[in-house]
mmCIF file of C-alpha atoms in Angstrom:
data_model
loop_
_atom_site.group_PDB
_atom_site.id
_atom_site.type_symbol
_atom_site.label_atom_id
_atom_site.label_comp_id
_atom_site.label_asym_id
_atom_site.label_seq_id
_atom_site.Cartn_x
_atom_site.Cartn_y
_atom_site.Cartn_z
ATOM 1 C CA ARG A 12 37.984 14.606 66.199
ATOM 2 C CA GLU A 13 35.656 17.164 64.389
ATOM 3 C CA LYS A 14 38.328 18.706 61.575
ATOM 4 C CA GLU A 15 37.837 14.737 61.168
ATOM 5 C CA GLU A 16 33.987 14.038 60.911
ATOM 6 C CA GLY A 17 33.843 17.784 59.030
ATOM 7 C CA GLU A 18 36.138 16.320 56.278
ATOM 8 C CA ALA A 19 34.501 13.360 56.488
ATOM 9 C CA ARG A 20 31.025 15.385 55.552
ATOM 10 C CA GLU A 21 32.655 17.336 53.143
ATOM 11 C CA ALA A 22 34.405 14.083 51.462
ATOM 12 C CA LYS A 23 30.545 12.360 51.132
ATOM 13 C CA LEU A 24 28.980 15.190 50.403
ATOM 14 C CA GLN A 25 31.528 15.932 47.317
ATOM 15 C CA HIS A 26 31.061 12.184 46.332
ATOM 16 C CA ASP A 27 27.459 12.454 46.731
ATOM 17 C CA VAL A 28 27.782 15.442 44.128
ATOM 18 C CA GLN A 29 29.772 13.563 41.908
ATOM 19 C CA ASP A 30 26.829 11.311 41.889
ATOM 20 C CA VAL A 31 23.961 13.061 41.169
ATOM 21 C CA GLN A 32 25.565 15.414 38.549
ATOM 22 C CA GLN A 33 26.781 11.773 36.647
ATOM 23 C CA LYS A 34 23.326 10.486 37.107
ATOM 24 C CA MET A 35 22.524 14.221 35.445
ATOM 25 C CA GLU A 36 24.641 13.746 32.672
ATOM 26 C CA ALA A 37 23.294 10.119 32.097
ATOM 27 C CA ALA A 38 19.857 11.358 31.916
ATOM 28 C CA ALA A 39 20.412 13.785 29.900
ATOM 29 C CA ALA A 40 22.190 11.881 27.278
ATOM 30 C CA GLU A 41 19.443 8.874 28.098
ATOM 31 C CA ALA A 42 17.241 12.181 27.079
ATOM 32 C CA GLU A 43 19.266 13.216 24.220
ATOM 33 C CA GLU A 44 19.302 9.028 22.529
ATOM 34 C CA LYS A 45 15.073 9.183 23.238
ATOM 35 C CA GLU A 46 14.888 12.050 21.720
ATOM 36 C CA PHE A 47 17.003 11.452 18.579
ATOM 37 C CA GLN A 48 14.858 8.764 18.187
ATOM 38 C CA MET A 49 11.765 9.508 18.749
ATOM 39 C CA GLU A 50 12.461 12.314 15.650
ATOM 40 C CA ARG A 51 13.821 9.416 13.830
ATOM 41 C CA ALA A 52 10.003 7.324 14.103
ATOM 42 C CA ARG A 53 8.307 11.262 13.278
ATOM 43 C CA VAL A 54 10.605 11.150 10.255
ATOM 44 C CA ARG A 55 9.886 7.298 8.776
ATOM 45 C CA MET A 56 6.410 7.732 9.776
ATOM 46 C CA GLU A 57 6.654 11.294 7.713
ATOM 47 C CA GLU A 58 8.198 9.167 4.866
ATOM 48 C CA GLU A 59 5.707 6.182 5.224
ATOM 49 C CA ALA A 60 2.644 8.780 4.743
ATOM 50 C CA VAL A 61 3.879 10.683 1.504
ATOM 51 C CA SER A 62 3.910 6.593 0.021
ATOM 52 C CA LEU A 63 0.336 5.880 1.055
ATOM 53 C CA LYS A 64 -0.261 9.227 0.047
ATOM 54 C CA GLU A 65 1.272 8.413 -3.236
ATOM 55 C CA GLN A 66 -0.396 4.939 -2.874
ATOM 56 C CA VAL A 67 -3.423 6.009 -3.146
ATOM 57 C CA GLU A 68 -3.314 8.449 -5.422
ATOM 58 C CA LYS A 69 -2.058 6.428 -8.419
ATOM 59 C CA HIS A 70 -4.715 4.285 -7.292
ATOM 60 C CA ARG A 71 -6.889 7.031 -7.658
ATOM 61 C CA ALA A 72 -5.349 7.270 -11.759
ATOM 62 C CA ASP A 73 -5.732 3.334 -12.075
ATOM 63 C CA LEU A 74 -9.710 3.576 -11.120
ATOM 64 C CA ASP A 75 -10.495 6.533 -13.455
ATOM 65 C CA ASP A 76 -8.770 4.985 -16.143
ATOM 66 C CA LEU A 77 -10.382 1.929 -15.382
ATOM 67 C CA MET A 78 -14.384 3.601 -14.903
ATOM 68 C CA GLY A 79 -12.994 5.349 -18.532
ATOM 69 C CA ARG A 80 -12.740 2.165 -20.173
ATOM 70 C CA CYS A 81 -15.921 0.364 -18.348
ATOM 71 C CA VAL A 82 -17.581 3.666 -20.435
ATOM 72 C CA ASP A 83 -16.058 2.630 -23.471
ATOM 73 C CA ALA A 84 -17.000 -0.524 -22.902
ATOM 74 C CA GLU A 85 -20.386 0.355 -22.181
ATOM 75 C CA GLU A 86 -20.904 2.694 -25.017
ATOM 76 C CA ALA A 87 -19.852 -0.434 -26.995
ATOM 77 C CA LEU A 88 -21.490 -2.342 -26.139
ATOM 78 C CA ASP A 89 -24.453 -0.184 -26.687
ATOM 79 C CA GLY A 90 -23.235 0.825 -30.062
ATOM 80 C CA GLU A 91 -23.340 -3.221 -31.396
ATOM 81 C CA LYS A 92 -27.196 -3.623 -30.084
ATOM 82 C CA VAL A 93 -27.847 -1.294 -32.027
ATOM 83 C CA ALA A 94 -25.761 -2.819 -34.662
ATOM 84 C CA HIS A 95 -28.282 -6.186 -34.380
ATOM 85 C CA GLN A 96 -31.169 -4.450 -34.186
ATOM 86 C CA GLU A 97 -30.680 -2.975 -37.355
ATOM 87 C CA LEU A 98 -29.367 -6.929 -38.879
ATOM 88 C CA ARG A 99 -32.435 -7.812 -37.449
ATOM 89 C CA MET A 100 -35.118 -5.755 -38.524
ATOM 90 C CA THR A 101 -33.282 -5.895 -42.051
ATOM 91 C CA GLU A 102 -33.376 -9.653 -41.570
ATOM 92 C CA GLN A 103 -37.459 -8.996 -40.889
ATOM 93 C CA GLU A 104 -37.669 -6.990 -44.846
ATOM 94 C CA LEU A 105 -35.764 -9.015 -46.637
ATOM 95 C CA ARG A 106 -37.983 -12.144 -45.156
ATOM 96 C CA VAL A 107 -41.005 -9.941 -45.905
ATOM 97 C CA GLU A 108 -39.133 -8.936 -49.041
ATOM 98 C CA ILE A 109 -38.761 -12.957 -50.264
ATOM 99 C CA GLU A 110 -42.220 -13.852 -48.621
ATOM 100 C CA ASP A 111 -43.670 -11.537 -51.373
ATOM 101 C CA LEU A 112 -42.269 -12.171 -54.246
ATOM 102 C CA GLN A 113 -42.687 -16.488 -53.472
ATOM 103 C CA ALA A 114 -46.399 -14.877 -53.664
ATOM 104 C CA ASP A 115 -45.539 -12.990 -56.333
ATOM 105 C CA LEU A 116 -43.887 -16.632 -58.196
#
């Protein structure tokens, strides 16, 4: 009877050991899968960061271009203002000359 009880305990222990081994293997497989998923997520985030950095650089280049065009437009506007003032001065000079000529008549 003791022999049977010993064999039964040994069989139970053997079963418990196998059960623990299976649980450990399942936990290790799950940990490996989670590690794989985390690595994939990290790679995706790095790719997204690179993409965002490229977009920022493009937007900066676009802003630099726009700023340059604004400066060019301001310079052109200043040139037009000067030309307009010169035309007004010429117009005034012509009026004075016309008035002088009319006065001479």
